[in-house]
GROMACS .gro file of C-alpha atoms in nm:
model
  154
    1MET     CA    1  -1.841   1.619  -0.207
    2ASP     CA    2  -2.095   1.417  -0.289
    3SER     CA    3  -2.213   1.382  -0.675
    4LEU     CA    4  -2.520   1.410  -0.730
    5GLN     CA    5  -2.784   1.114  -0.848
    6PRO     CA    6  -2.994   1.071  -1.143
    7PHE     CA    7  -3.353   1.125  -1.085
    8ASP     CA    8  -3.499   0.786  -1.085
    9PRO     CA    9  -3.866   0.894  -1.251
   10ASP     CA   10  -3.997   0.514  -1.066
   11SER     CA   11  -3.904   0.587  -0.725
   12SER     CA   12  -4.135   0.786  -0.506
   13GLY     CA   13  -3.970   1.136  -0.553
   14THR     CA   14  -4.096   1.389  -0.730
   15PHE     CA   15  -3.889   1.601  -0.988
   16SER     CA   16  -3.951   1.915  -0.782
   17ASP     CA   17  -3.801   1.741  -0.524
   18TYR     CA   18  -3.509   1.666  -0.743
   19ALA     CA   19  -3.472   2.055  -0.846
   20GLU     CA   20  -3.439   2.186  -0.497
   21ARG     CA   21  -3.230   1.958  -0.460
   22LEU     CA   22  -3.043   2.086  -0.824
   23GLU     CA   23  -3.032   2.452  -0.606
   24PHE     CA   24  -2.846   2.336  -0.319
   25TYR     CA   25  -2.557   2.139  -0.564
   26PHE     CA   26  -2.555   2.440  -0.764
   27GLU     CA   27  -2.499   2.680  -0.439
   28SER     CA   28  -2.262   2.441  -0.385
   29VAL     CA   29  -2.067   2.484  -0.693
   30ASP     CA   30  -2.055   2.810  -0.750
   31LEU     CA   31  -2.311   2.794  -1.025
   32ASP     CA   32  -2.560   2.986  -0.750
   33LEU     CA   33  -2.708   3.269  -1.007
   34SER     CA   34  -2.713   3.556  -0.700
   35SER     CA   35  -2.332   3.527  -0.722
   36VAL     CA   36  -2.397   3.747  -0.974
   37PHE     CA   37  -2.434   4.085  -0.980
   38PRO     CA   38  -2.590   4.367  -1.190
   39SER     CA   39  -2.344   4.602  -1.150
   40ASP     CA   40  -2.105   4.331  -1.289
   41PRO     CA   41  -1.963   4.508  -1.629
   42ASP     CA   42  -1.955   4.209  -1.781
   43TYR     CA   43  -2.255   4.057  -1.573
   44THR     CA   44  -2.508   3.937  -1.911
   45ALA     CA   45  -2.190   3.698  -2.059
   46LYS     CA   46  -2.160   3.538  -1.694
   47LEU     CA   47  -2.507   3.534  -1.628
   48GLU     CA   48  -2.520   3.296  -1.982
   49ARG     CA   49  -2.224   3.100  -1.904
   50LEU     CA   50  -2.437   3.005  -1.566
   51LYS     CA   51  -2.737   2.958  -1.700
   52SER     CA   52  -2.491   2.754  -2.000
   53LYS     CA   53  -2.369   2.542  -1.684
   54ARG     CA   54  -2.701   2.495  -1.526
   55ARG     CA   55  -2.836   2.337  -1.773
   56ALA     CA   56  -2.560   2.107  -1.852
   57VAL     CA   57  -2.539   1.994  -1.465
   58LEU     CA   58  -2.933   1.866  -1.532
   59LEU     CA   59  -2.865   1.759  -1.823
   60SER     CA   60  -2.584   1.545  -1.782
   61ASN     CA   61  -2.691   1.407  -1.419
   62CYS     CA   62  -3.076   1.417  -1.455
   63GLY     CA   63  -3.038   1.052  -1.589
   64SER     CA   64  -3.083   0.865  -1.891
   65LYS     CA   65  -3.487   0.829  -1.870
   66CYS     CA   66  -3.512   1.211  -1.806
   67PHE     CA   67  -3.343   1.323  -2.018
   68GLU     CA   68  -3.512   1.090  -2.346
   69VAL     CA   69  -3.829   1.224  -2.192
   70LEU     CA   70  -3.676   1.576  -2.193
   71LYS     CA   71  -3.549   1.536  -2.530
   72ASN     CA   72  -3.889   1.444  -2.636
   73LEU     CA   73  -4.060   1.757  -2.503
   74THR     CA   74  -3.856   2.017  -2.657
   75ALA     CA   75  -3.842   1.859  -3.034
   76PRO     CA   76  -3.843   1.996  -3.253
   77VAL     CA   77  -3.550   2.273  -3.046
   78SER     CA   78  -3.263   2.076  -2.922
   79VAL     CA   79  -3.252   2.028  -2.539
   80LYS     CA   80  -2.911   2.239  -2.599
   81GLU     CA   81  -3.124   2.509  -2.660
   82SER     CA   82  -3.335   2.582  -2.433
   83SER     CA   83  -3.351   2.734  -2.086
   84TYR     CA   84  -3.276   2.509  -1.738
   85GLU     CA   85  -3.583   2.696  -1.617
   86GLU     CA   86  -3.731   2.581  -1.937
   87LEU     CA   87  -3.616   2.173  -1.885
   88LYS     CA   88  -3.711   2.249  -1.529
   89ASP     CA   89  -4.059   2.354  -1.541
   90LEU     CA   90  -4.152   2.071  -1.837
   91ALA     CA   91  -3.945   1.780  -1.621
   92ILE     CA   92  -4.164   1.910  -1.382
   93GLN     CA   93  -4.540   1.942  -1.565
   94HIS     CA   94  -4.415   1.571  -1.699
   95PHE     CA   95  -4.300   1.327  -1.404
   96ASP     CA   96  -4.456   1.533  -1.089
   97GLY     CA   97  -4.820   1.459  -1.288
   98SER     CA   98  -5.122   1.665  -1.309
   99THR     CA   99  -5.190   1.955  -1.001
  100ASN     CA  100  -5.572   1.946  -1.093
  101PRO     CA  101  -5.760   1.907  -0.769
  102ILE     CA  102  -6.011   1.686  -0.872
  103LYS     CA  103  -5.774   1.437  -1.016
  104GLY     CA  104  -5.613   1.420  -0.699
  105ARG     CA  105  -5.886   1.397  -0.525
  106TYR     CA  106  -6.040   1.134  -0.696
  107GLU     CA  107  -5.656   0.967  -0.618
  108PHE     CA  108  -5.695   1.047  -0.232
  109CYS     CA  109  -6.075   0.906  -0.221
  110SER     CA  110  -5.905   0.638  -0.360
  111ARG     CA  111  -5.711   0.488  -0.174
  112PHE     CA  112  -5.738   0.188   0.070
  113ARG     CA  113  -5.525   0.018   0.306
  114GLY     CA  114  -5.465  -0.284   0.145
  115PRO     CA  115  -5.431  -0.656   0.333
  116ASN     CA  116  -5.128  -0.650   0.561
  117GLU     CA  117  -4.994  -0.252   0.532
  118ARG     CA  118  -4.879  -0.132   0.840
  119PHE     CA  119  -5.083   0.176   0.936
  120SER     CA  120  -4.765   0.436   0.895
  121LYS     CA  121  -4.771   0.357   0.553
  122PHE     CA  122  -5.139   0.399   0.483
  123TYR     CA  123  -5.094   0.737   0.648
  124LYS     CA  124  -4.815   0.849   0.446
  125ASP     CA  125  -4.933   0.754   0.131
  126LEU     CA  126  -5.258   0.933   0.204
  127THR     CA  127  -5.108   1.288   0.360
  128GLU     CA  128  -4.871   1.246   0.048
  129LEU     CA  129  -5.192   1.233  -0.194
  130ALA     CA  130  -5.384   1.496  -0.019
  131GLN     CA  131  -5.072   1.765  -0.060
  132HIS     CA  132  -5.239   1.750  -0.433
  133CYS     CA  133  -5.627   1.840  -0.283
  134ASN     CA  134  -5.614   2.211  -0.216
  135PHE     CA  135  -5.828   2.056   0.158
  136GLY     CA  136  -5.676   2.401   0.276
  137ARG     CA  137  -5.854   2.377   0.617
  138SER     CA  138  -6.023   2.077   0.619
  139LEU     CA  139  -5.725   1.842   0.560
  140GLU     CA  140  -5.718   1.714   0.926
  141GLU     CA  141  -6.096   1.665   0.899
  142ARG     CA  142  -6.050   1.462   0.530
  143LEU     CA  143  -5.729   1.281   0.652
  144ARG     CA  144  -5.963   1.125   0.888
  145ASP     CA  145  -6.269   1.034   0.715
  146GLN     CA  146  -6.065   0.838   0.448
  147ILE     CA  147  -5.856   0.716   0.709
  148ILE     CA  148  -6.220   0.547   0.825
  149VAL     CA  149  -6.324   0.483   0.514
  150GLY     CA  150  -5.981   0.326   0.384
  151ILE     CA  151  -5.935   0.141   0.704
  152ARG     CA  152  -6.037  -0.258   0.553
  153ASP     CA  153  -6.112  -0.517   0.830
  154GLU     CA  154  -6.076  -0.839   0.727
   0.00000   0.00000   0.00000
């Protein structure tokens, strides 16, 4: 089985995507929480062991940059005392940035096609930025408008 790659905050991926990959990894190595049933007499102990292992997998595979950030975000509490869910939520909040739609719209409207930039890259970036704008039903229209505004003829 392939090992889990560390999260790279400098890449274009989000921590939310990394957390989703972690969930698949947990499933593949039998660390899925749904594998423990409340009817089991040792349910609480088994659940706590699973949660502890999930935290250990996250912290031992997330990469040095991410680990350092999590240590700082949880201080003065140790990362070992924080749950997997708490750590995951902190990392998503920190690395994925604000989900504030006003900030998202500002970034979307500030995106212009660079000199010699391929249209496909420009369009891909716009669609990714649009995910944080809450455009709803006007998404296609807003994309069209920003493409028109954002293309610079030189």
